[in-house]
Short mmCIF file of C-alpha atoms and ligand atoms in Angstrom, two decimals:
data_model
loop_
_atom_site.label_atom_id
_atom_site.label_comp_id
_atom_site.label_asym_id
_atom_site.label_seq_id
_atom_site.Cartn_x
_atom_site.Cartn_y
_atom_site.Cartn_z
CA MET A 18 0.00 0.00 0.00
CA SER A 19 1.14 3.49 -0.77
CA THR A 20 1.57 5.83 2.15
CA ILE A 21 -0.13 8.70 0.30
CA SER A 22 -3.62 9.02 1.71
CA ALA A 23 -4.47 12.64 2.50
CA SER A 24 -5.97 14.75 -0.26
CA THR A 25 -4.90 18.04 1.32
CA PRO A 26 -2.08 19.58 -0.73
CA THR A 27 1.31 20.00 0.90
CA THR A 28 2.65 22.42 -1.74
CA LEU A 29 2.20 26.04 -0.72
CA GLN A 30 -1.03 27.10 -2.45
CA GLU A 31 0.25 30.48 -3.58
CA ARG A 32 0.98 32.37 -6.75
CA LYS A 33 4.68 33.14 -7.15
CA VAL A 34 6.43 34.59 -10.21
CA VAL A 35 10.22 34.51 -10.03
CA THR A 36 11.26 34.93 -13.69
CA ALA A 37 9.92 36.47 -16.88
CA ILE A 38 7.13 34.24 -18.26
CA PRO A 39 8.10 31.93 -19.90
CA GLY A 40 11.29 31.70 -17.86
CA PRO A 41 14.72 30.89 -19.31
CA LYS A 42 14.48 27.11 -18.74
CA SER A 43 11.03 26.97 -20.34
CA GLN A 44 12.28 29.02 -23.28
CA ALA A 45 15.16 26.63 -23.83
CA MET A 46 12.81 23.63 -23.56
CA HIS A 47 10.47 25.24 -26.06
CA GLU A 48 13.33 25.55 -28.55
CA ARG A 49 14.02 21.81 -28.11
CA ARG A 50 10.34 21.05 -28.63
CA LYS A 51 10.20 23.05 -31.86
CA GLN A 52 12.84 20.76 -33.36
CA VAL A 53 10.67 17.69 -32.89
CA VAL A 54 7.00 18.66 -32.34
CA PRO A 55 4.99 20.27 -35.18
CA PRO A 56 3.28 23.64 -34.66
CA GLY A 57 -0.11 21.97 -35.27
CA VAL A 58 0.17 20.74 -31.69
CA GLY A 59 -0.48 24.06 -29.94
CA ALA A 60 0.80 25.48 -26.66
CA ALA A 61 -1.46 27.95 -24.85
CA LEU A 62 1.28 28.95 -22.39
CA PRO A 63 4.70 27.41 -23.07
CA VAL A 64 5.83 27.12 -19.47
CA TYR A 65 7.03 23.57 -18.90
CA ILE A 66 5.57 21.96 -15.81
CA ASP A 67 7.70 20.29 -13.19
CA SER A 68 4.98 19.44 -10.66
CA ALA A 69 1.46 20.31 -9.68
CA GLU A 70 -0.66 19.97 -6.59
CA GLY A 71 -4.13 21.18 -5.68
CA SER A 72 -4.66 24.38 -7.69
CA ILE A 73 -1.00 25.22 -8.25
CA LEU A 74 1.22 24.40 -11.24
CA ILE A 75 4.97 24.75 -10.72
CA ASP A 76 7.14 25.23 -13.80
CA ILE A 77 10.78 24.28 -14.31
CA ASP A 78 11.84 27.86 -13.57
CA GLY A 79 10.16 27.73 -10.16
CA ASN A 80 7.11 29.88 -11.01
CA HIS A 81 3.83 28.96 -9.29
CA PHE A 82 0.65 29.46 -11.32
CA ILE A 83 -2.93 29.42 -10.08
CA ASP A 84 -4.50 26.96 -12.47
CA PHE A 85 -7.81 27.97 -14.07
CA ALA A 86 -7.36 25.47 -16.91
CA THR A 87 -7.02 22.11 -15.06
CA GLY A 88 -5.69 20.63 -18.31
CA ILE A 89 -8.93 21.74 -20.03
CA GLY A 90 -11.30 20.64 -17.32
CA VAL A 91 -9.64 17.38 -16.32
CA THR A 92 -8.13 17.66 -12.84
CA THR A 93 -11.48 18.74 -11.44
CA ILE A 94 -10.72 17.50 -7.93
CA GLY A 95 -7.24 19.11 -7.91
CA HIS A 96 -3.81 18.08 -9.14
CA THR A 97 -2.10 14.98 -7.74
CA ASN A 98 -4.96 14.16 -5.41
CA GLY A 99 -3.57 11.81 -2.76
CA ALA A 100 -6.30 9.19 -3.10
CA VAL A 101 -5.98 9.10 -6.89
CA ALA A 102 -2.19 8.84 -6.65
CA ALA A 103 -2.48 5.96 -4.17
CA ALA A 104 -5.04 4.09 -6.30
CA VAL A 105 -2.87 4.48 -9.42
CA THR A 106 0.25 3.35 -7.56
CA ASP A 107 -1.48 0.26 -6.21
CA GLN A 108 -2.91 -0.67 -9.60
CA VAL A 109 0.42 -0.22 -11.41
CA HIS A 110 1.91 -2.79 -9.04
CA SER A 111 -0.93 -5.30 -9.65
CA PHE A 112 -1.23 -5.12 -13.44
CA THR A 113 -1.28 -2.31 -15.99
CA HIS A 114 -3.01 -3.87 -18.98
CA THR A 115 -4.71 -6.98 -20.25
CA CYS A 116 -7.23 -5.49 -22.73
CA PHE A 117 -10.73 -5.70 -21.27
CA THR A 118 -12.06 -7.46 -24.38
CA VAL A 119 -9.40 -10.19 -24.01
CA THR A 120 -9.32 -10.90 -20.26
CA PRO A 121 -11.53 -8.57 -18.20
CA TYR A 122 -11.06 -7.17 -14.68
CA GLU A 123 -13.21 -5.66 -11.95
CA GLY A 124 -12.11 -2.00 -12.23
CA TYR A 125 -13.90 -1.53 -15.57
CA VAL A 126 -17.07 -3.09 -14.20
CA ARG A 127 -16.90 -0.90 -11.08
CA VAL A 128 -16.50 2.31 -13.14
CA ALA A 129 -19.47 1.21 -15.26
CA GLU A 130 -21.55 0.61 -12.10
CA LEU A 131 -20.62 4.05 -10.75
CA LEU A 132 -21.49 5.78 -14.03
CA VAL A 133 -24.81 3.91 -14.23
CA ALA A 134 -25.65 5.00 -10.69
CA ARG A 135 -24.51 8.63 -10.94
CA THR A 136 -25.82 9.64 -14.39
CA PRO A 137 -29.41 10.92 -14.66
CA GLY A 138 -32.25 8.41 -15.01
CA LYS A 139 -33.17 5.22 -13.16
CA HIS A 140 -33.64 3.10 -16.33
CA ALA A 141 -31.38 0.16 -17.24
CA LYS A 142 -28.08 1.46 -18.62
CA ARG A 143 -24.87 0.15 -20.10
CA VAL A 144 -21.39 1.69 -20.21
CA MET A 145 -18.51 1.23 -22.63
CA LEU A 146 -15.11 2.76 -21.89
CA VAL A 147 -12.64 4.32 -24.32
CA ASN A 148 -9.62 6.62 -24.17
CA SER A 149 -10.69 10.11 -25.19
CA GLY A 150 -13.69 12.37 -25.49
CA ALA A 151 -13.58 12.27 -29.28
CA GLU A 152 -13.57 8.48 -29.21
CA ALA A 153 -16.60 8.52 -26.89
CA VAL A 154 -18.47 10.82 -29.30
CA GLU A 155 -17.55 8.59 -32.27
CA ASN A 156 -18.90 5.56 -30.43
CA ALA A 157 -22.09 7.31 -29.33
CA VAL A 158 -22.81 8.15 -32.98
CA LYS A 159 -22.06 4.60 -34.13
CA ILE A 160 -24.40 3.20 -31.46
CA ALA A 161 -27.19 5.66 -32.35
CA ARG A 162 -26.87 4.73 -36.04
CA LYS A 163 -27.00 1.02 -35.33
CA HIS A 164 -30.01 1.40 -33.04
CA THR A 165 -32.07 3.59 -35.38
CA GLY A 166 -30.84 2.27 -38.73
CA LYS A 167 -30.49 5.93 -39.76
CA PHE A 168 -27.37 7.94 -40.65
CA GLY A 169 -27.91 11.67 -39.94
CA VAL A 170 -26.06 13.39 -37.10
CA GLY A 171 -27.54 16.66 -35.82
CA VAL A 172 -25.14 19.14 -34.21
CA LEU A 173 -25.38 22.76 -33.04
CA ASP A 174 -23.56 25.95 -33.86
CA HIS A 175 -20.63 26.71 -31.49
CA ALA A 176 -20.30 22.96 -30.83
CA TYR A 177 -17.00 21.19 -30.14
CA HIS A 178 -16.76 17.40 -30.17
CA GLY A 179 -13.15 16.45 -30.97
CA ARG A 180 -10.41 16.07 -33.55
CA THR A 181 -11.05 12.75 -35.32
CA ASN A 182 -12.50 12.88 -38.83
CA LEU A 183 -16.13 12.55 -37.73
CA THR A 184 -15.79 14.79 -34.68
CA MET A 185 -13.85 17.51 -36.50
CA THR A 186 -16.80 17.55 -38.91
CA MET A 187 -19.14 17.96 -35.94
CA ASN A 188 -17.24 21.03 -34.65
CA PHE A 189 -18.68 24.43 -35.49
CA LYS A 190 -15.35 26.05 -36.37
CA ASN A 191 -13.62 24.74 -39.44
CA ALA A 192 -10.35 26.53 -38.63
CA PRO A 193 -8.13 25.27 -37.15
CA TYR A 194 -9.71 21.86 -36.56
CA ALA A 195 -10.38 20.72 -40.12
CA THR A 196 -8.75 23.27 -42.42
CA GLY A 197 -7.14 21.47 -45.34
CA MET A 198 -7.64 18.07 -43.74
CA GLY A 199 -10.89 17.05 -45.43
CA PRO A 200 -12.91 15.58 -46.86
CA THR A 201 -14.95 15.82 -43.71
CA ALA A 202 -17.46 13.09 -42.82
CA PRO A 203 -20.81 12.86 -44.60
CA GLY A 204 -24.16 12.98 -42.83
CA VAL A 205 -23.57 15.82 -40.34
CA PHE A 206 -26.22 18.58 -40.19
CA ARG A 207 -25.94 21.78 -38.16
CA ALA A 208 -28.63 23.97 -36.64
CA PRO A 209 -28.53 27.04 -34.41
CA GLY A 210 -28.92 26.25 -30.69
CA SER A 211 -29.76 28.53 -27.78
CA TYR A 212 -27.43 31.42 -26.89
CA PRO A 213 -29.49 33.73 -24.67
CA PHE A 214 -26.94 36.59 -24.59
CA HIS A 215 -27.03 36.89 -28.38
CA ASP A 216 -30.33 35.49 -29.63
CA GLY A 217 -32.67 36.70 -26.87
CA LEU A 218 -34.92 33.69 -27.54
CA SER A 219 -36.78 31.73 -24.88
CA GLY A 220 -35.94 28.05 -24.60
CA ALA A 221 -39.13 27.14 -26.43
CA GLU A 222 -38.44 29.58 -29.28
CA ALA A 223 -34.84 28.45 -29.68
CA ALA A 224 -35.91 24.78 -29.66
CA GLU A 225 -38.53 25.47 -32.31
CA ARG A 226 -35.83 27.03 -34.48
CA THR A 227 -33.40 24.13 -33.95
CA ILE A 228 -36.07 21.57 -34.81
CA TRP A 229 -37.17 23.55 -37.88
CA TYR A 230 -33.59 23.44 -39.20
CA PHE A 231 -33.27 19.71 -38.68
CA GLU A 232 -36.65 19.02 -40.25
CA LYS A 233 -35.71 21.06 -43.32
CA MET A 234 -32.06 20.01 -43.65
CA VAL A 235 -32.41 16.28 -43.10
CA GLY A 236 -35.77 15.22 -41.66
CA ALA A 237 -36.50 12.88 -38.79
CA GLN A 238 -36.70 9.87 -41.13
CA ASP A 239 -32.92 10.13 -41.78
CA LEU A 240 -31.72 11.56 -38.46
CA ALA A 241 -30.08 9.02 -36.13
CA CYS A 242 -29.18 11.42 -33.33
CA ILE A 243 -28.89 14.96 -32.10
CA ILE A 244 -25.86 15.65 -29.92
CA VAL A 245 -25.62 18.66 -27.63
CA GLU A 246 -23.25 19.88 -24.95
CA PRO A 247 -25.63 20.80 -22.08
CA ILE A 248 -23.27 23.71 -21.37
CA GLN A 249 -21.08 24.34 -24.41
CA GLY A 250 -17.36 24.13 -23.66
CA GLU A 251 -15.01 25.37 -26.38
CA GLY A 252 -17.96 27.35 -27.80
CA GLY A 253 -17.85 29.70 -24.81
CA PHE A 254 -19.62 28.13 -21.80
CA VAL A 255 -22.96 28.90 -23.37
CA VAL A 256 -25.81 28.00 -21.01
CA PRO A 257 -29.00 27.40 -23.02
CA ALA A 258 -32.27 29.10 -22.09
CA ASP A 259 -34.57 27.21 -19.71
CA GLY A 260 -36.61 24.53 -21.40
CA TYR A 261 -34.48 24.45 -24.57
CA LEU A 262 -32.81 21.09 -24.07
CA THR A 263 -35.89 19.24 -22.86
CA ALA A 264 -37.94 20.60 -25.79
CA VAL A 265 -35.33 19.34 -28.29
CA GLN A 266 -35.24 15.99 -26.52
CA GLU A 267 -39.03 15.71 -26.59
CA TRP A 268 -38.95 16.08 -30.37
CA CYS A 269 -36.21 13.45 -30.56
CA THR A 270 -38.20 10.98 -28.48
CA LYS A 271 -41.30 11.43 -30.66
CA ASN A 272 -39.25 10.86 -33.80
CA ASN A 273 -36.99 7.93 -32.88
CA VAL A 274 -33.93 10.22 -32.84
CA VAL A 275 -31.37 9.36 -30.15
CA PHE A 276 -30.68 12.35 -27.88
CA ILE A 277 -27.00 12.45 -26.88
CA ALA A 278 -25.55 14.76 -24.23
CA ASP A 279 -21.83 15.39 -24.67
CA GLU A 280 -20.76 15.88 -21.06
CA VAL A 281 -17.05 15.50 -21.78
CA GLN A 282 -16.29 18.99 -20.44
CA SER A 283 -19.37 19.75 -18.30
CA GLY A 284 -19.60 16.40 -16.50
CA MET A 285 -18.17 14.77 -13.39
CA ALA A 286 -18.80 17.24 -10.56
CA ARG A 287 -17.67 20.21 -12.64
CA THR A 288 -20.87 22.25 -12.41
CA GLY A 289 -22.06 21.52 -8.87
CA THR A 290 -24.00 18.43 -9.89
CA TYR A 291 -22.48 15.19 -11.13
CA PHE A 292 -23.57 16.02 -14.67
CA ALA A 293 -24.71 19.35 -16.14
CA SER A 294 -27.79 17.63 -17.62
CA GLU A 295 -29.23 17.63 -14.10
CA HIS A 296 -29.49 21.45 -14.10
CA PHE A 297 -31.95 21.22 -16.97
CA GLY A 298 -33.98 18.21 -15.84
CA LEU A 299 -32.48 16.31 -18.75
CA VAL A 300 -32.25 12.52 -18.93
CA PRO A 301 -30.25 11.88 -22.12
CA ASP A 302 -30.57 8.63 -24.06
CA LEU A 303 -26.78 8.48 -24.41
CA MET A 304 -24.13 10.51 -22.62
CA THR A 305 -20.44 10.89 -23.40
CA VAL A 306 -18.04 11.33 -20.50
CA ALA A 307 -14.27 11.89 -20.31
CA LYS A 308 -11.84 14.44 -18.82
CA GLY A 309 -12.70 14.66 -15.09
CA ILE A 310 -13.76 11.02 -14.73
CA GLY A 311 -10.13 9.85 -14.76
CA GLY A 312 -8.68 12.45 -12.38
CA GLY A 313 -5.89 13.09 -14.90
CA MET A 314 -5.60 9.54 -16.26
CA PRO A 315 -6.99 9.03 -19.78
CA LEU A 316 -10.49 7.57 -19.61
CA ALA A 317 -13.75 8.24 -21.43
CA GLY A 318 -16.97 6.45 -22.06
CA VAL A 319 -20.49 6.22 -23.39
CA VAL A 320 -23.30 5.70 -20.89
CA GLY A 321 -26.72 4.93 -22.29
CA ARG A 322 -30.07 3.23 -22.31
CA ALA A 323 -29.60 -0.54 -22.32
CA GLU A 324 -31.98 -1.05 -25.25
CA ILE A 325 -29.90 1.32 -27.41
CA MET A 326 -26.44 0.18 -26.29
CA ASP A 327 -27.34 -3.52 -26.58
CA ASP A 328 -28.13 -3.26 -30.30
CA VAL A 329 -24.49 -3.35 -31.43
CA LEU A 330 -23.20 -6.82 -32.42
CA ALA A 331 -20.89 -8.59 -29.97
CA GLY A 332 -17.37 -7.39 -30.76
CA GLY A 333 -18.66 -4.22 -32.45
CA LEU A 334 -17.33 -1.97 -29.68
CA GLY A 335 -13.95 -1.88 -27.98
CA GLY A 336 -10.31 -0.99 -28.52
CA THR A 337 -6.96 -2.08 -27.11
CA PHE A 338 -6.70 0.47 -24.31
CA GLY A 339 -10.34 1.34 -23.60
CA GLY A 340 -11.00 1.24 -19.85
CA ASN A 341 -7.34 0.72 -18.97
CA PRO A 342 -7.10 -0.70 -15.43
CA VAL A 343 -4.89 2.11 -14.12
CA SER A 344 -7.33 4.73 -15.45
CA CYS A 345 -10.22 2.79 -13.94
CA ALA A 346 -8.51 2.68 -10.53
CA ALA A 347 -8.04 6.46 -10.73
CA SER A 348 -11.68 6.94 -11.68
CA ILE A 349 -12.99 4.89 -8.76
CA ALA A 350 -10.88 7.07 -6.45
CA VAL A 351 -12.28 10.24 -8.06
CA PHE A 352 -15.88 9.12 -7.39
CA ASP A 353 -14.88 8.33 -3.84
CA GLU A 354 -13.25 11.72 -3.31
CA VAL A 355 -16.26 13.58 -4.78
CA GLU A 356 -18.51 11.84 -2.29
CA SER A 357 -16.33 11.68 0.82
CA HIS A 358 -15.27 15.34 0.53
CA LYS A 359 -18.69 16.62 -0.69
CA LEU A 360 -17.11 18.13 -3.80
CA LEU A 361 -20.43 18.94 -5.50
CA ALA A 362 -20.96 21.50 -2.73
CA GLU A 363 -17.41 22.72 -3.27
CA ALA A 364 -18.20 23.44 -6.93
CA GLN A 365 -21.23 25.43 -5.76
CA ARG A 366 -18.98 27.37 -3.38
CA VAL A 367 -16.65 28.19 -6.29
CA GLU A 368 -19.65 29.34 -8.35
CA THR A 369 -20.71 31.76 -5.62
CA ARG A 370 -17.26 33.15 -4.81
CA LEU A 371 -15.89 33.41 -8.34
CA GLY A 372 -19.27 34.28 -9.89
CA ASN A 373 -19.80 37.17 -7.45
CA GLY A 374 -16.29 38.42 -8.13
CA LEU A 375 -16.83 38.29 -11.89
CA ARG A 376 -20.12 40.18 -11.58
CA GLU A 377 -18.27 42.87 -9.57
CA LEU A 378 -15.80 43.16 -12.45
CA GLN A 379 -18.75 43.44 -14.86
CA LYS A 380 -20.06 46.45 -12.88
CA LYS A 381 -16.65 48.11 -13.12
CA TYR A 382 -15.70 47.27 -16.69
CA PRO A 383 -18.39 47.67 -19.37
CA ILE A 384 -16.51 45.40 -21.81
CA VAL A 385 -17.72 42.48 -19.68
CA GLY A 386 -20.89 41.74 -21.64
CA ASP A 387 -21.98 38.54 -19.94
CA VAL A 388 -21.08 36.46 -16.89
CA ARG A 389 -22.34 32.88 -17.10
CA GLY A 390 -21.83 29.23 -16.30
CA LYS A 391 -22.43 26.85 -13.43
CA GLY A 392 -20.26 25.58 -10.60
CA ALA A 393 -16.56 25.63 -11.47
CA MET A 394 -17.36 26.18 -15.17
CA LEU A 395 -17.73 29.96 -15.43
CA ALA A 396 -16.94 32.48 -18.14
CA ILE A 397 -17.11 36.12 -19.07
CA GLU A 398 -17.82 37.23 -22.62
CA LEU A 399 -15.95 40.39 -23.58
CA VAL A 400 -17.49 42.82 -26.04
CA GLU A 401 -16.84 46.28 -27.40
CA THR A 402 -18.37 48.73 -24.95
CA GLY A 403 -22.06 49.33 -25.52
CA THR A 404 -22.37 46.56 -28.14
CA LYS A 405 -22.37 42.77 -28.33
CA LYS A 406 -19.51 42.79 -30.83
CA PRO A 407 -16.79 40.33 -29.85
CA ASN A 408 -13.64 41.72 -28.26
CA PRO A 409 -11.03 38.98 -28.70
CA ALA A 410 -8.17 41.47 -28.23
CA ALA A 411 -9.28 42.14 -24.66
CA VAL A 412 -9.38 38.40 -23.96
CA SER A 413 -5.89 37.79 -25.31
CA GLY A 414 -4.61 40.88 -23.48
CA LEU A 415 -6.03 39.66 -20.18
CA ILE A 416 -4.70 36.12 -20.67
CA ALA A 417 -1.21 37.51 -21.35
CA TYR A 418 -1.39 39.83 -18.33
CA ALA A 419 -2.63 36.97 -16.14
CA ALA A 420 0.19 34.67 -17.29
CA GLN A 421 2.83 37.29 -16.45
CA ASN A 422 1.29 37.49 -13.00
CA GLY A 423 0.97 33.79 -12.27
CA LEU A 424 -2.54 32.93 -13.43
CA LEU A 425 -3.25 30.32 -16.09
CA LEU A 426 -6.43 31.20 -18.00
CA LEU A 427 -7.88 29.92 -21.28
CA SER A 428 -10.01 31.54 -23.92
CA ALA A 429 -13.11 30.03 -25.51
CA GLY A 430 -15.86 31.08 -27.86
CA SER A 431 -16.26 30.90 -31.62
CA SER A 432 -14.88 34.46 -31.80
CA TYR A 433 -12.19 33.87 -29.12
CA ASN A 434 -13.81 36.56 -26.97
CA VAL A 435 -14.72 34.45 -23.95
CA LEU A 436 -12.48 34.09 -20.92
CA ARG A 437 -13.19 30.77 -19.24
CA PHE A 438 -12.57 29.63 -15.70
CA LEU A 439 -12.15 25.90 -15.12
CA PRO A 440 -10.60 25.73 -11.66
CA ALA A 441 -10.44 22.65 -9.48
CA VAL A 442 -13.59 22.56 -7.36
CA THR A 443 -11.24 22.49 -4.37
CA MET A 444 -9.67 25.88 -5.15
CA SER A 445 -9.66 27.93 -1.95
CA ASP A 446 -11.54 31.20 -1.54
CA ALA A 447 -8.17 32.87 -0.90
CA LEU A 448 -6.82 31.78 -4.30
CA ILE A 449 -10.06 32.81 -6.03
CA ASP A 450 -9.88 36.26 -4.42
CA ASP A 451 -6.22 36.61 -5.32
CA ALA A 452 -6.97 35.69 -8.94
CA LEU A 453 -9.82 38.20 -9.07
CA SER A 454 -7.49 40.96 -7.88
CA VAL A 455 -5.02 40.08 -10.66
CA LEU A 456 -7.85 40.22 -13.18
CA ASP A 457 -9.03 43.55 -11.83
CA ALA A 458 -5.55 44.97 -12.35
CA GLY A 459 -5.46 43.39 -15.80
CA PHE A 460 -8.72 45.06 -16.79
CA ALA A 461 -7.49 48.40 -15.45
CA GLN A 462 -4.40 48.09 -17.65
CA LEU A 463 -6.25 47.24 -20.87
N1 LIG B 526 -16.51 16.97 -26.39
C1 LIG B 526 -17.58 18.78 -25.15
O1 LIG B 526 -14.93 19.67 -24.64
C2 LIG B 526 -12.57 18.31 -25.55
C3 LIG B 526 -10.21 19.92 -26.40
C4 LIG B 526 -9.44 21.09 -26.82
P1 LIG B 526 -10.85 14.73 -26.24
N2 LIG B 526 -12.39 19.68 -25.30
C5 LIG B 526 -11.07 20.22 -25.21
C6 LIG B 526 -8.48 20.84 -27.92
O2 LIG B 526 -7.99 21.86 -28.41
O3 LIG B 526 -8.22 19.70 -28.31
C7 LIG B 526 -13.96 17.83 -25.83
C8 LIG B 526 -15.09 18.55 -25.35
C9 LIG B 526 -16.37 18.07 -25.66
C10 LIG B 526 -15.47 16.27 -26.85
C11 LIG B 526 -14.18 16.68 -26.58
C12 LIG B 526 -13.03 15.86 -27.11
O4 LIG B 526 -12.37 15.25 -26.05
O5 LIG B 526 -10.60 13.95 -24.98
O6 LIG B 526 -10.00 15.94 -26.38
O7 LIG B 526 -10.85 13.87 -27.44
#
């Protein structure tokens, strides 16, 4: 047994900048990288990480950053959580791989049981595990097609679903995800969703528009599924108007169209509930999960109604690494930490503290057009004063200022004008307040 058991960080949870950002060691490392890694693999902030704990990233130059990225919404319960580290260590010493479809093991089954129990709906469910969010989305579409015998895939504007051929087709933005790398996949149809800040539509009105598009562009007779992110991630943390998602699902149910919730970014305790669907009273037919479920280990999956999932032929789903035992051990520990440390409530605490702070900034700085999100998935949309025109320059200016001052922040939004906050749900009030003061100074400097 490993001796690591506490989940309280021992690293000083403090911002500390001791060099220019990136520091000299990171700059040298970045030069090495450029010799061997293509520019297509981006780098939001090229500081090279030496260690991380709780909400702090420490780079090889000794700078401490407050982490509002969590590896794009992955280390939701904090970096190097003690229980996750112990579970991984134990599993590595037992066995690291057999391939679940060759000789199975309990960890996969346990993760499936936990996902069945914690996702919305009391109906019979099945779970299949894969390695990445994109792979989960690919599988959800395959399963919906097999079940319905139809081909069409309905997606929304501002959507993001991944980087494989099918999922890059499903993304709203062509550049940079698909530019020059087509042909994209056939059978994908896009409709406008619900974006209250811009469209001013009620949930019912927005749903009527979405459905109208799908009826005209493809028709229910050819549509296998509609896939939505309950709160859009890369698209800018767009929270749909009340009633939108359930109205779209109702139409799906009437028309034998599988309703899929992509909870890759919004799921697993991120928004103050286990899954964001719960905020909207949504019980999806299929759900994709990834990111936070592995606590930093690669793990993803499709959770869905048994009668839909069971339609695929034996052997029709799988993959060498899907549901790797080390990732499963980490995931079981994540579920345990969420429950034993009441982390759903912690995400609600973050929403209150950070949300209030962001609304204070909105009162002070009129370029903050909108403050939105749930739990530890919050964002501000920056506009040109007095308009709703995107202000991406302000977002990139703030991100650069924040980085120089020890805050890691990411942008989002189809126009790159959304500043998103994806902290660990365990981030302390003190760190949140400190980050808000840095942002305030950043806004003042713009
Ligand atoms: N679905 C809703 O947010 C991943 C990827 C960013 P993978 N989002 C961050 C980038 O630049 O690659 C994501 C998501 C939603 C699917 C995915 C894809 O998950 O694990 O990255 O494949």
